[in-house]
Tab-separated table of C-alpha atoms in Angstrom:
chain	number	residue	atom	x	y	z
A	1	ILE	CA	0.000	0.000	0.000
A	2	GLY	CA	1.362	3.368	-0.970
A	3	TYR	CA	1.484	6.321	1.377
A	4	ALA	CA	-1.196	8.167	-0.584
A	5	ASN	CA	-3.605	5.232	-0.182
A	6	LEU	CA	-2.802	4.951	3.524
A	7	ILE	CA	-3.388	8.665	4.090
A	8	PHE	CA	-6.647	8.508	2.098
A	9	PHE	CA	-7.778	5.509	4.194
A	10	LEU	CA	-6.963	7.275	7.461
A	11	ILE	CA	-8.815	10.426	6.404
A	12	LEU	CA	-11.884	8.397	5.416
A	13	PHE	CA	-11.682	6.373	8.633
A	14	LEU	CA	-11.539	9.512	10.775
A	15	PHE	CA	-14.281	11.223	8.776
A	16	PHE	CA	-16.716	8.307	8.999
A	17	SER	CA	-15.860	7.768	12.679
A	18	PHE	CA	-16.694	11.406	13.383
A	19	LEU	CA	-19.847	11.143	11.310
A	20	MET	CA	-20.949	8.067	13.290
A	21	ALA	CA	-20.174	9.776	16.614
A	22	LEU	CA	-22.095	12.914	15.625
A	23	PRO	CA	-25.587	11.595	16.601
A	24	PHE	CA	-24.291	10.736	20.080
A	25	LEU	CA	-22.628	14.133	20.454
A	26	LEU	CA	-25.872	15.845	19.442
A	27	TYR	CA	-27.807	13.598	21.846
A	28	LYS	CA	-25.491	14.604	24.706
A	29	TRP	CA	-25.884	18.269	23.722
A	30	THR	CA	-29.685	17.885	23.644
A	31	MET	CA	-29.608	16.232	27.075
A	32	GLY	CA	-27.949	19.346	28.513
A	33	LYS	CA	-30.095	21.926	26.710
A	34	ILE	CA	-33.632	20.533	26.658
A	35	LYS	CA	-35.472	19.392	29.756
A	36	LEU	CA	-38.627	18.064	28.033
A	37	ASN	CA	-38.584	14.281	28.383
A	38	ILE	CA	-40.281	13.454	25.071
A	39	ILE	CA	-37.825	15.534	23.017
A	40	PHE	CA	-34.916	14.130	24.990
A	41	TRP	CA	-36.105	10.538	24.418
A	42	LEU	CA	-36.707	11.011	20.712
A	43	SER	CA	-33.564	13.008	19.968
A	44	LEU	CA	-31.072	10.106	19.645
A	45	PRO	CA	-33.271	8.051	17.283
A	46	VAL	CA	-33.964	11.154	15.189
A	47	TYR	CA	-30.266	12.072	15.060
A	48	TRP	CA	-29.306	8.490	14.179
A	49	ILE	CA	-31.855	8.239	11.355
A	50	ALA	CA	-30.641	11.599	10.034
A	51	TYR	CA	-27.082	10.227	10.111
A	52	GLU	CA	-28.119	7.057	8.261
A	53	THR	CA	-29.977	9.080	5.649
A	54	LEU	CA	-26.962	11.359	5.149
A	55	TYR	CA	-24.559	8.413	5.077
A	56	ASN	CA	-26.630	6.491	2.533
A	57	ASN	CA	-26.492	9.428	0.130
A	58	PHE	CA	-22.679	9.238	-0.041
A	59	ASP	CA	-21.102	7.510	-3.003
A	60	LEU	CA	-18.802	5.612	-0.628
A	61	SER	CA	-21.588	4.311	1.600
A	62	MET	CA	-22.333	0.656	2.139
A	63	GLY	CA	-26.098	0.140	2.160
A	64	VAL	CA	-26.078	-2.869	4.468
A	65	ILE	CA	-24.441	-0.966	7.326
A	66	ARG	CA	-27.681	0.292	8.798
A	67	LEU	CA	-29.218	-0.276	12.188
A	68	GLY	CA	-32.420	-1.590	10.637
A	69	HIS	CA	-30.511	-4.481	9.049
A	70	VAL	CA	-29.476	-6.074	12.350
A	71	LEU	CA	-32.639	-8.189	12.486
A	72	TYR	CA	-32.392	-9.648	8.979
A	73	GLN	CA	-31.965	-13.166	10.395
A	74	TYR	CA	-35.270	-12.924	12.261
A	75	PRO	CA	-37.926	-12.069	9.672
A	76	SER	CA	-40.710	-13.354	11.897
A	77	ILE	CA	-40.219	-10.512	14.382
A	78	ILE	CA	-39.785	-7.665	11.911
A	79	HIS	CA	-43.110	-7.760	10.106
A	80	PHE	CA	-43.609	-4.155	11.164
A	81	TYR	CA	-40.917	-3.201	8.621
A	82	ALA	CA	-43.647	-3.521	6.005
A	83	TYR	CA	-45.175	-0.402	7.544
A	84	THR	CA	-42.163	1.504	8.853
A	85	GLY	CA	-39.455	0.588	6.362
A	86	GLN	CA	-35.834	-0.035	7.264
A	87	LEU	CA	-35.265	3.459	8.687
A	88	GLY	CA	-38.410	3.238	10.814
A	89	GLY	CA	-37.244	-0.141	12.069
A	90	GLY	CA	-33.922	1.392	13.102
A	91	PHE	CA	-35.806	4.193	14.843
A	92	ILE	CA	-37.906	1.696	16.827
A	93	ILE	CA	-34.843	-0.400	17.711
A	94	LEU	CA	-33.083	2.674	19.095
A	95	LEU	CA	-36.154	3.795	21.004
A	96	ILE	CA	-36.584	0.358	22.623
A	97	ASN	CA	-32.893	0.283	23.561
A	98	LEU	CA	-33.139	3.725	25.162
A	99	VAL	CA	-36.203	2.704	27.175
A	100	VAL	CA	-34.499	-0.481	28.407
A	101	PHE	CA	-31.309	1.442	29.235
A	102	HIS	CA	-33.138	4.072	31.253
A	103	LEU	CA	-35.236	1.416	33.010
A	104	LEU	CA	-32.112	-0.452	34.058
A	105	LYS	CA	-30.326	2.738	35.045
A	106	ASN	CA	-33.236	3.941	37.202
A	107	TRP	CA	-34.390	0.508	38.393
A	108	GLN	CA	-34.153	1.287	42.102
A	109	SER	CA	-36.326	4.375	41.811
A	110	ILE	CA	-39.214	2.567	40.076
A	111	PRO	CA	-41.942	1.836	42.633
A	112	LYS	CA	-43.627	-1.570	42.541
A	113	ARG	CA	-41.088	-3.138	40.184
A	114	LYS	CA	-42.811	-6.533	40.065
A	115	SER	CA	-46.149	-5.154	38.906
A	116	PHE	CA	-44.328	-2.996	36.361
A	117	LEU	CA	-42.567	-6.076	34.941
A	118	LYS	CA	-45.861	-7.964	34.711
A	119	ILE	CA	-47.540	-5.136	32.833
A	120	LEU	CA	-44.542	-4.736	30.520
A	121	SER	CA	-44.499	-8.496	29.821
A	122	VAL	CA	-48.214	-8.524	28.992
A	123	ILE	CA	-47.782	-5.554	26.639
A	124	ILE	CA	-44.821	-7.116	24.814
A	125	ILE	CA	-46.504	-10.522	24.466
A	126	SER	CA	-49.751	-8.881	23.278
A	127	ILE	CA	-47.958	-6.821	20.628
A	128	ALA	CA	-45.981	-9.846	19.417
A	129	THR	CA	-49.120	-12.018	19.253
A	130	LEU	CA	-51.107	-9.350	17.436
A	131	ASN	CA	-48.268	-8.852	14.964
A	132	PHE	CA	-48.108	-12.610	14.364
A	133	LEU	CA	-51.879	-12.930	13.843
A	134	VAL	CA	-52.019	-9.984	11.443
A	135	GLU	CA	-49.168	-11.388	9.379
A	136	ILE	CA	-50.652	-14.891	9.277
A	137	ASN	CA	-53.955	-13.402	8.120
A	138	ASN	CA	-52.232	-11.284	5.462
A	139	HIS	CA	-50.108	-14.237	4.337
A	140	THR	CA	-53.086	-16.537	3.800
A	141	ALA	CA	-55.102	-13.781	2.116
A	142	LYS	CA	-52.278	-13.006	-0.306
A	143	HIS	CA	-51.902	-16.577	-1.495
A	144	LYS	CA	-55.527	-17.204	-2.400
A	145	GLU	CA	-55.228	-15.392	-5.729
A	146	LYS	CA	-52.825	-16.567	-8.355
A	147	ILE	CA	-51.494	-14.394	-11.120
A	148	LYS	CA	-49.526	-15.187	-14.218
A	149	VAL	CA	-46.263	-13.263	-14.500
A	150	ALA	CA	-43.934	-12.947	-17.463
A	151	LEU	CA	-40.339	-11.882	-16.975
A	152	VAL	CA	-38.487	-10.222	-19.821
A	153	GLN	CA	-34.795	-9.540	-19.633
A	154	PRO	CA	-32.850	-8.323	-22.614
A	155	SER	CA	-29.153	-8.913	-22.960
A	156	PHE	CA	-27.259	-5.619	-22.669
A	157	ASP	CA	-23.539	-5.056	-22.825
A	158	THR	CA	-22.885	-3.619	-19.363
A	159	TYR	CA	-19.503	-2.244	-20.387
A	160	GLN	CA	-20.935	-0.198	-23.239
A	161	LYS	CA	-20.930	3.539	-22.642
A	162	THR	CA	-24.451	4.850	-22.083
A	163	THR	CA	-25.601	7.501	-24.534
A	164	PRO	CA	-29.101	8.735	-25.400
A	165	GLU	CA	-29.022	6.616	-28.564
A	166	ILE	CA	-28.048	3.491	-26.601
A	167	LEU	CA	-30.835	4.146	-24.088
A	168	ASP	CA	-33.370	4.485	-26.926
A	169	GLU	CA	-32.140	1.214	-28.410
A	170	ARG	CA	-32.465	-0.537	-25.049
A	171	LEU	CA	-35.946	0.856	-24.518
A	172	LYS	CA	-37.032	-0.400	-27.953
A	173	GLN	CA	-35.602	-3.828	-27.159
A	174	LEU	CA	-37.522	-3.931	-23.844
A	175	GLU	CA	-40.706	-2.789	-25.585
A	176	LYS	CA	-40.323	-5.496	-28.260
A	177	LEU	CA	-39.839	-8.207	-25.619
A	178	SER	CA	-42.798	-6.951	-23.576
A	179	LEU	CA	-45.085	-6.909	-26.611
A	180	SER	CA	-44.027	-10.459	-27.528
A	181	VAL	CA	-45.537	-11.852	-24.270
A	182	LYS	CA	-48.520	-9.504	-24.174
A	183	ASN	CA	-50.864	-11.939	-25.938
A	184	GLU	CA	-50.106	-14.863	-23.589
A	185	ASN	CA	-52.764	-13.869	-20.997
A	186	VAL	CA	-50.257	-12.625	-18.441
A	187	ASP	CA	-51.321	-10.384	-15.563
A	188	LEU	CA	-47.962	-8.773	-15.000
A	189	ILE	CA	-44.939	-8.231	-17.238
């Protein structure tokens, strides 16, 4: 590795490290300036989602390095992503982590801890069960209808420089392929 590459790597490393630390710095600043609990609680998730949005608009970003992707191995518990999207999922994950952190931090000051745990357990189990039932219902409803789909994929030279003429040629090729399967009683091309 040359010195120029090493220096470039170090600059990028420091820049992205600062960028990742920025939501936490802003959260700490908000904690000192604002005394409203709801704004304080929501500030870190909002700052983090703003960071992820900014980061994902960089040319050097890696799309899989997002908080919302941490649950990809457990699709049965992230059905709510259908409604919130990946960024909303990251927001909810952060919010839950903050609530758990503050509960553990202030555990001794919570009166009637046992009844609180029972209520929290009932709420979590109810939400999980409701989510499961809604998804099972949606899953069975979606598979009752069958549709016929045709897939068309032209062969393009990916190394060919893109010009307006090339794009027109590709569009005509896609149109020709789509029209060739149009008369085969397909519902979706």
